[in-house]
CSV table of C-alpha atoms and ligand atoms in Angstrom, one decimal:
chain,number,residue,atom,x,y,z
A,1,UNK,CA,67.7,-21.2,-42.6
A,2,UNK,CA,65.6,-24.1,-43.5
A,3,UNK,CA,65.8,-25.2,-39.9
A,4,UNK,CA,64.7,-21.8,-38.8
A,5,UNK,CA,61.7,-22.0,-41.1
A,6,UNK,CA,60.7,-25.3,-39.7
A,7,UNK,CA,61.1,-24.0,-36.2
A,8,UNK,CA,58.9,-21.0,-36.9
A,9,UNK,CA,56.3,-23.3,-38.4
A,10,UNK,CA,56.2,-25.3,-35.2
A,11,UNK,CA,56.0,-22.2,-33.1
A,12,UNK,CA,53.0,-20.9,-35.0
A,13,UNK,CA,51.3,-24.2,-34.8
A,14,UNK,CA,51.9,-24.3,-31.0
A,15,UNK,CA,50.8,-20.6,-30.5
A,16,UNK,CA,47.5,-20.9,-32.3
A,17,UNK,CA,46.6,-24.1,-30.4
A,18,UNK,CA,46.4,-22.1,-27.2
A,19,UNK,CA,44.7,-19.1,-28.7
A,20,UNK,CA,41.6,-18.0,-26.7
A,21,UNK,CA,40.1,-14.9,-28.4
A,22,UNK,CA,40.4,-13.1,-31.7
A,23,UNK,CA,42.2,-10.3,-29.9
A,24,UNK,CA,44.8,-12.8,-28.6
A,25,UNK,CA,45.1,-14.2,-32.2
A,26,UNK,CA,45.8,-10.7,-33.5
A,27,UNK,CA,48.7,-10.4,-31.1
A,28,UNK,CA,50.2,-13.7,-32.3
A,29,UNK,CA,49.6,-12.7,-35.9
A,30,UNK,CA,51.5,-9.5,-35.3
A,31,UNK,CA,54.4,-11.4,-33.6
A,32,UNK,CA,55.0,-13.5,-36.8
A,33,UNK,CA,53.6,-11.5,-39.7
A,34,UNK,CA,53.9,-7.9,-38.5
A,35,UNK,CA,56.4,-5.4,-40.1
A,36,UNK,CA,58.9,-6.2,-37.4
A,37,UNK,CA,57.7,-9.7,-36.9
A,38,UNK,CA,59.6,-13.0,-37.0
A,39,UNK,CA,58.9,-13.8,-40.7
A,40,UNK,CA,59.7,-10.2,-41.9
A,41,UNK,CA,63.1,-10.2,-40.1
A,42,UNK,CA,63.9,-13.5,-41.7
A,43,UNK,CA,63.1,-12.0,-45.1
A,44,UNK,CA,65.6,-9.4,-44.3
A,45,UNK,CA,68.2,-12.1,-43.5
A,46,UNK,CA,67.9,-13.4,-47.1
A,47,UNK,CA,70.6,-10.9,-48.0
A,48,UNK,CA,73.1,-12.9,-46.0
A,49,UNK,CA,72.2,-16.2,-47.7
A,50,UNK,CA,74.5,-17.5,-50.5
A,51,UNK,CA,73.2,-16.2,-53.9
A,52,UNK,CA,72.6,-19.6,-55.4
A,53,UNK,CA,70.4,-20.6,-52.4
A,54,UNK,CA,68.5,-17.4,-52.3
A,55,UNK,CA,65.7,-18.2,-54.8
A,56,UNK,CA,64.8,-21.5,-53.1
A,57,UNK,CA,65.0,-20.0,-49.7
A,58,UNK,CA,62.8,-17.1,-50.8
A,59,UNK,CA,60.3,-19.6,-52.1
A,60,UNK,CA,60.3,-21.4,-48.8
A,61,UNK,CA,59.8,-18.2,-46.9
A,62,UNK,CA,57.0,-17.1,-49.1
A,63,UNK,CA,55.3,-20.5,-48.7
A,64,UNK,CA,55.7,-20.1,-44.9
A,65,UNK,CA,54.1,-16.6,-45.0
A,66,UNK,CA,51.2,-17.9,-47.1
A,67,UNK,CA,50.7,-20.9,-45.0
A,68,UNK,CA,50.7,-18.9,-41.8
A,69,UNK,CA,48.3,-16.3,-43.3
A,70,UNK,CA,45.9,-18.9,-44.3
A,71,UNK,CA,46.2,-20.6,-40.9
A,72,UNK,CA,45.5,-17.3,-39.0
A,73,UNK,CA,42.6,-16.5,-41.3
A,74,UNK,CA,41.0,-19.9,-40.8
A,75,UNK,CA,41.4,-19.7,-37.0
A,76,UNK,CA,40.1,-16.1,-37.0
A,77,UNK,CA,37.0,-17.1,-38.8
A,78,UNK,CA,36.4,-20.0,-36.3
A,79,UNK,CA,36.9,-17.7,-33.3
A,80,UNK,CA,34.7,-15.0,-34.6
A,81,UNK,CA,32.0,-17.5,-35.3
A,82,UNK,CA,32.2,-18.9,-31.8
A,83,UNK,CA,32.3,-15.4,-30.2
A,84,UNK,CA,29.2,-14.4,-32.2
A,85,UNK,CA,27.3,-17.5,-31.1
A,86,UNK,CA,28.2,-16.9,-27.5
A,87,UNK,CA,27.0,-13.3,-27.7
A,88,UNK,CA,23.7,-14.3,-29.2
A,89,UNK,CA,23.2,-17.0,-26.6
A,90,UNK,CA,23.9,-14.5,-23.8
A,91,UNK,CA,21.6,-11.9,-25.2
A,92,UNK,CA,18.7,-14.2,-25.8
A,93,UNK,CA,15.5,-13.1,-24.3
A,94,UNK,CA,13.4,-15.6,-22.4
A,95,UNK,CA,9.9,-14.5,-23.2
A,96,UNK,CA,8.5,-16.9,-20.6
A,97,UNK,CA,10.2,-15.0,-17.7
A,98,UNK,CA,7.8,-13.1,-15.5
A,99,UNK,CA,7.8,-9.4,-16.4
A,100,UNK,CA,8.6,-6.6,-14.1
A,101,UNK,CA,5.3,-5.3,-12.6
A,102,UNK,CA,5.1,-1.7,-11.8
A,103,UNK,CA,2.3,-1.2,-9.3
A,104,UNK,CA,0.4,2.1,-9.5
A,105,UNK,CA,-0.5,3.9,-6.3
A,106,UNK,CA,-4.1,4.9,-5.5
A,107,UNK,CA,-5.7,7.8,-3.7
A,108,UNK,CA,-7.0,7.2,-0.2
A,109,UNK,CA,-10.8,7.2,0.0
A,110,UNK,CA,-10.6,10.2,2.3
A,111,UNK,CA,-8.6,12.1,-0.4
A,112,UNK,CA,-11.1,11.0,-3.1
A,113,UNK,CA,-14.1,12.3,-1.1
A,114,UNK,CA,-12.3,15.5,-0.1
A,115,UNK,CA,-11.3,16.2,-3.7
A,116,UNK,CA,-14.9,15.5,-4.8
A,117,UNK,CA,-16.3,17.8,-2.2
A,118,UNK,CA,-13.8,20.5,-3.0
A,119,UNK,CA,-14.7,20.3,-6.7
A,120,UNK,CA,-18.4,20.4,-6.1
A,121,UNK,CA,-18.2,23.5,-3.8
A,122,UNK,CA,-15.5,25.1,-5.9
A,123,UNK,CA,-18.0,24.9,-8.7
A,124,UNK,CA,-20.4,27.0,-6.6
A,125,UNK,CA,-17.8,29.6,-6.0
A,126,UNK,CA,-16.3,28.6,-2.6
A,127,UNK,CA,-12.6,29.4,-1.8
A,128,UNK,CA,-10.5,27.2,0.4
A,129,UNK,CA,-9.2,28.3,3.8
A,130,UNK,CA,-7.1,26.0,6.0
A,131,UNK,CA,-6.7,26.9,9.7
A,132,UNK,CA,-4.3,25.5,12.2
A,133,UNK,CA,-4.8,22.1,13.9
A,134,UNK,CA,-3.5,23.5,17.2
A,135,UNK,CA,-6.0,26.1,18.2
A,136,UNK,CA,-6.5,28.3,21.2
A,137,UNK,CA,-9.6,28.1,23.3
A,138,UNK,CA,-10.9,31.4,21.9
A,139,UNK,CA,-11.2,30.2,18.2
A,140,UNK,CA,-12.4,26.7,19.0
A,141,UNK,CA,-15.0,27.6,21.6
A,142,UNK,CA,-15.4,31.1,23.0
A,143,UNK,CA,-15.7,33.0,19.7
A,144,UNK,CA,-18.1,30.3,18.6
A,145,UNK,CA,-20.5,31.4,21.3
A,146,UNK,CA,-19.3,28.6,23.6
A,147,UNK,CA,-17.8,30.3,26.7
A,148,UNK,CA,-15.9,28.4,29.4
A,149,UNK,CA,-18.9,27.3,31.5
A,150,UNK,CA,-21.1,26.5,28.5
A,151,UNK,CA,-22.5,23.0,28.7
A,152,UNK,CA,-22.0,22.6,24.9
A,153,UNK,CA,-18.2,22.2,25.7
A,154,UNK,CA,-19.1,18.7,27.0
A,155,UNK,CA,-20.5,17.8,23.5
A,156,UNK,CA,-16.9,17.3,22.4
A,157,UNK,CA,-14.2,15.6,24.5
A,158,UNK,CA,-11.3,17.9,23.9
A,159,UNK,CA,-7.6,17.1,23.9
A,160,UNK,CA,-6.0,20.1,25.8
A,161,UNK,CA,-2.4,20.9,25.3
A,162,UNK,CA,-2.3,23.6,28.0
A,163,UNK,CA,-4.9,25.8,29.7
A,164,UNK,CA,-5.2,27.9,26.5
A,165,UNK,CA,-4.2,25.6,23.7
A,166,UNK,CA,-6.0,22.5,22.4
A,167,UNK,CA,-6.2,20.3,19.3
A,168,UNK,CA,-9.2,21.8,17.4
A,169,UNK,CA,-12.3,19.7,17.9
A,170,UNK,CA,-14.0,21.3,14.8
A,171,UNK,CA,-13.1,23.1,11.7
A,172,UNK,CA,-15.7,25.7,12.7
A,173,UNK,CA,-12.7,27.5,14.4
A,174,UNK,CA,-11.7,28.5,10.9
A,175,UNK,CA,-15.0,30.5,10.5
A,176,UNK,CA,-13.8,33.0,13.1
A,177,UNK,CA,-10.3,33.3,11.5
A,178,UNK,CA,-11.9,34.0,8.2
A,179,UNK,CA,-14.5,36.6,9.4
A,180,UNK,CA,-11.8,38.4,11.4
A,181,UNK,CA,-9.7,38.9,8.3
A,182,UNK,CA,-12.3,39.3,5.5
A,183,UNK,CA,-15.3,41.5,5.0
A,184,UNK,CA,-18.4,39.9,3.5
A,185,UNK,CA,-19.2,38.6,0.9
A,186,UNK,CA,-17.6,35.5,2.3
A,187,UNK,CA,-17.8,32.0,0.7
A,188,UNK,CA,-15.3,29.7,2.3
A,189,UNK,CA,-14.7,26.0,2.3
A,190,UNK,CA,-12.4,24.7,5.1
A,191,UNK,CA,-11.2,21.1,5.1
A,192,UNK,CA,-8.9,19.7,7.8
A,193,UNK,CA,-8.1,17.3,10.6
A,194,UNK,CA,-9.9,17.5,13.9
A,195,UNK,CA,-9.4,15.7,17.2
A,196,UNK,CA,-11.7,14.4,19.9
A,197,UNK,CA,-11.3,11.8,22.7
A,198,UNK,CA,-13.7,9.4,21.1
A,199,UNK,CA,-13.0,5.9,19.8
A,200,UNK,CA,-15.3,3.2,18.3
A,201,UNK,CA,-16.3,1.7,15.0
A,202,UNK,CA,-17.6,5.0,13.7
A,203,UNK,CA,-15.5,7.4,15.7
A,204,UNK,CA,-11.7,8.0,15.8
A,205,UNK,CA,-9.7,10.4,17.9
A,206,UNK,CA,-8.5,12.0,14.7
A,207,UNK,CA,-10.8,12.5,11.7
A,208,UNK,CA,-11.4,15.1,9.0
A,209,UNK,CA,-14.1,17.7,8.5
A,210,UNK,CA,-15.2,19.9,5.8
A,211,UNK,CA,-16.6,23.3,6.9
A,212,UNK,CA,-18.5,25.8,4.8
A,213,UNK,CA,-19.3,29.4,5.6
A,214,UNK,CA,-21.3,31.9,3.6
A,215,UNK,CA,-21.9,35.4,4.8
A,216,UNK,CA,-23.5,38.2,2.8
A,217,UNK,CA,-26.5,40.5,2.7
A,218,UNK,CA,-29.8,38.7,2.6
A,219,UNK,CA,-28.6,35.1,3.1
A,220,UNK,CA,-31.4,32.8,4.4
A,221,UNK,CA,-32.0,29.2,5.3
A,222,UNK,CA,-33.4,28.7,1.8
A,223,UNK,CA,-30.0,29.4,0.4
A,224,UNK,CA,-28.5,26.8,2.7
A,225,UNK,CA,-31.2,24.3,1.7
A,226,UNK,CA,-30.7,25.0,-2.0
A,227,UNK,CA,-27.0,24.6,-1.8
A,228,UNK,CA,-27.3,21.3,0.2
A,229,UNK,CA,-29.7,19.9,-2.4
A,230,UNK,CA,-27.0,20.5,-5.1
A,231,UNK,CA,-24.3,19.0,-2.9
A,232,UNK,CA,-26.4,15.9,-2.2
A,233,UNK,CA,-27.2,15.3,-5.8
A,234,UNK,CA,-23.6,15.7,-6.9
A,235,UNK,CA,-22.1,13.4,-4.2
A,236,UNK,CA,-24.8,10.8,-3.7
A,237,UNK,CA,-26.7,10.8,-7.0
A,238,UNK,CA,-29.3,12.9,-8.9
A,239,UNK,CA,-32.4,11.4,-7.3
A,240,UNK,CA,-31.3,12.1,-3.7
A,241,UNK,CA,-33.3,14.6,-1.6
A,242,UNK,CA,-32.4,16.5,1.6
A,243,UNK,CA,-34.3,17.2,4.8
A,244,UNK,CA,-33.6,19.5,7.6
A,245,UNK,CA,-34.3,18.5,11.2
A,246,UNK,CA,-34.0,21.0,14.1
A,247,UNK,CA,-30.9,20.6,16.2
A,248,UNK,CA,-28.6,22.6,18.4
A,249,UNK,CA,-25.1,24.2,17.9
A,250,UNK,CA,-24.1,27.2,20.0
A,251,UNK,CA,-22.7,29.0,17.0
A,252,UNK,CA,-25.8,28.7,14.7
A,253,UNK,CA,-29.4,29.7,15.3
A,254,UNK,CA,-31.5,28.1,14.1
A,255,UNK,CA,-29.4,24.9,13.8
A,256,UNK,CA,-30.2,21.9,11.7
A,257,UNK,CA,-29.2,18.3,11.2
A,258,UNK,CA,-29.2,17.5,7.5
A,259,UNK,CA,-30.4,14.1,6.2
A,260,UNK,CA,-30.2,12.8,2.7
A,261,UNK,CA,-32.8,10.3,1.3
A,262,UNK,CA,-31.2,6.8,1.3
A,263,UNK,CA,-29.3,6.4,-1.9
A,264,UNK,CA,-29.2,2.6,-1.3
A,265,UNK,CA,-32.9,1.9,-1.2
A,266,UNK,CA,-34.3,5.1,-2.6
A,267,UNK,CA,-36.1,5.9,0.7
A,268,UNK,CA,-38.0,2.6,1.2
A,269,UNK,CA,-35.9,1.6,4.2
A,270,UNK,CA,-32.9,-0.8,4.3
A,271,UNK,CA,-30.0,-1.7,6.5
A,272,UNK,CA,-27.9,1.3,5.5
A,273,UNK,CA,-30.6,3.8,6.6
A,274,UNK,CA,-31.7,1.5,9.4
A,275,UNK,CA,-35.2,1.3,7.9
A,276,UNK,CA,-35.8,5.0,8.1
A,277,UNK,CA,-35.2,5.9,4.5
A,278,UNK,CA,-32.9,8.8,5.6
A,279,UNK,CA,-29.2,9.2,6.4
A,280,UNK,CA,-27.8,11.9,8.5
A,281,UNK,CA,-24.8,13.5,6.8
A,282,UNK,CA,-24.0,16.9,8.4
A,283,UNK,CA,-24.7,19.7,10.8
A,284,UNK,CA,-25.5,23.2,9.7
A,285,UNK,CA,-27.4,26.4,10.6
A,286,UNK,CA,-27.6,30.2,10.3
A,287,UNK,CA,-24.6,31.9,11.8
A,288,UNK,CA,-25.5,33.1,15.3
A,289,UNK,CA,-25.7,36.9,15.7
A,290,UNK,CA,-23.3,36.7,18.7
A,291,UNK,CA,-20.7,35.1,16.5
A,292,UNK,CA,-21.0,37.7,13.7
A,293,UNK,CA,-20.9,40.5,16.3
A,294,UNK,CA,-17.7,39.0,17.9
A,295,UNK,CA,-16.1,39.3,14.5
A,296,UNK,CA,-17.2,42.8,13.9
A,297,UNK,CA,-19.7,41.8,11.2
A,298,UNK,CA,-23.0,43.7,11.7
A,299,UNK,CA,-25.8,41.1,12.1
A,300,UNK,CA,-28.4,43.7,11.1
A,301,UNK,CA,-26.8,44.1,7.7
A,302,UNK,CA,-25.3,40.6,7.1
A,303,UNK,CA,-26.4,37.1,7.7
A,304,UNK,CA,-24.9,33.8,6.9
A,305,UNK,CA,-25.0,30.0,7.1
A,306,UNK,CA,-22.4,27.5,8.0
A,307,UNK,CA,-22.2,23.7,7.7
A,308,UNK,CA,-19.8,21.0,8.8
A,309,UNK,CA,-19.5,17.4,7.8
A,310,UNK,CA,-17.2,14.5,8.6
A,311,UNK,CA,-15.2,13.4,5.5
A,312,UNK,CA,-14.7,9.8,6.8
A,313,UNK,CA,-18.4,9.6,7.4
A,314,UNK,CA,-19.2,10.5,3.9
A,315,UNK,CA,-16.5,8.1,2.6
A,316,UNK,CA,-18.0,5.3,4.7
A,317,UNK,CA,-21.5,5.9,3.5
A,318,UNK,CA,-20.5,6.3,-0.1
A,319,UNK,CA,-18.2,3.3,-0.3
A,320,UNK,CA,-20.1,1.0,2.1
A,321,UNK,CA,-17.2,0.9,4.7
A,322,UNK,CA,-18.5,-0.3,8.1
A,323,UNK,CA,-15.4,0.3,10.3
A,324,UNK,CA,-13.7,3.7,10.4
A,325,UNK,CA,-10.5,2.1,11.5
A,326,UNK,CA,-10.0,0.8,8.0
A,327,UNK,CA,-9.5,4.4,6.9
A,328,UNK,CA,-6.5,4.9,9.2
A,329,UNK,CA,-4.7,1.5,9.2
A,330,UNK,CA,-3.1,2.0,5.7
A,331,UNK,CA,-3.7,-1.7,4.8
A,332,UNK,CA,-3.0,-1.8,1.0
A,333,UNK,CA,-5.4,-4.7,0.5
A,334,UNK,CA,-8.2,-2.3,1.5
A,335,UNK,CA,-6.8,0.8,-0.1
A,336,UNK,CA,-6.2,-0.9,-3.5
A,337,UNK,CA,-9.9,-1.1,-4.0
A,338,UNK,CA,-10.2,2.6,-4.5
A,339,UNK,CA,-8.3,2.9,-7.8
A,340,UNK,CA,-9.8,5.5,-9.9
B,401,LIG,N1,-18.8,22.0,14.1
B,401,LIG,C1,-20.0,21.1,14.1
B,401,LIG,C2,-19.5,19.8,14.6
B,401,LIG,O1,-18.4,19.5,14.6
B,401,LIG,C3,-20.7,21.0,12.8
B,401,LIG,C4,-21.3,22.3,12.3
B,401,LIG,C5,-20.6,23.2,11.6
B,401,LIG,C6,-22.6,22.6,12.7
B,401,LIG,C7,-21.1,24.3,11.1
B,401,LIG,C8,-23.1,23.8,12.2
B,401,LIG,C9,-22.4,24.6,11.4
B,401,LIG,O2,-20.3,19.0,15.0
C-alpha cells in the first residue's frame, strides 16, 4: 500500500505538470479526489489492510489527500490568475486606434431647392400635382395652344418616342391635365423632370422644372406679380425685387420673362448679373383664353396665371454653380458641400 501511495503521488505530480487550463485541472482533480477517484477507492481498500497497520496507513492516506488538495488549490489559483491576465490583455481597448467614422449623406442641391420652393408655395396654399414624363403631343403642345405647324414648337428640341408620344419638354403639360380634372379655383404646383435636345454648360438634355398654375375668378397680372415678389424674397433674400419683361409663350397672353434684382451686388452690376443688376429666373403669363376653352373653363368667367422655372437654374444661381453638369455627375466631393 505504501508503494501504491508513492505511485499516486508521482502520478499527480506528473499530471499537474501538463495541466493547461483550470477546466483541465478540474478533470484531474476529480480523477484523484472525486467520490469514485483513485484516493477514495484506496481509502476503501484500508479494510483489507492488517489491523495493526491500519492507523499508520490511514495517516499516510490522509496526508496524501491533504497534500494533493493543497497542490491542486495552488495550481488552480495560478491558472485562474494567468487566465484572468490573458482575458484582460485581450479585452484591452487601444484608445489610439482610429475610430469608425459613419458618414452622413446629404441632400442633392436640386432636392434642397425643390423642397424650398415647395415649402414657399405650399405656404401660399398651392397643392402638388405630378404629371407623367412620357407625354403625348396633345398635352405637351396642342392643348397648350401650340398646334403641329406652330413655329413655337421649334423653341424646344423635342425627343419623340413615336409620332404621338414624346418626353415632355415642359411641366406646362400638367396644366392641361389639372384643368381637365378639376374645376376652379385651381392652385397647383407641379415639379418634375423635363427633356430637351440641348447640351452645354447651362443646359442639359434632362433637367427639372417647377410649374405653377392659378385659375379663379378675377385673377390678374397683379396677383402674379405679388406672388412672384413673395417667392423672390423667400428664395433669394428679403431685399430682392422682381421685374416683368414682355415675352412670348403660346399658352400665355400676355407673357412675361421674370427677373429678380441681383442678390449678389444688390443691383449695382457684377459678374453674376453680367453688369445689368438683374437676373432672369422664370417665364410666366396669364393663361391664354384658347387654353382655358380647350379645357372647358369659361374664359369670360375665369382667368389665371401660370409660371415655370428651371430648378437647376435656381440652384446654380443660389449656390454659385457655374456648370450644370456638376448637378448630374454625382461627384461626392461636390455634393458633400451641400450638407444642411
Ligand atoms: N413652359 C415654359 C418653358 O418651359 C415656361 C412657362 C411656364 C412659361 C408657364 C409661362 C407659363 O419655357
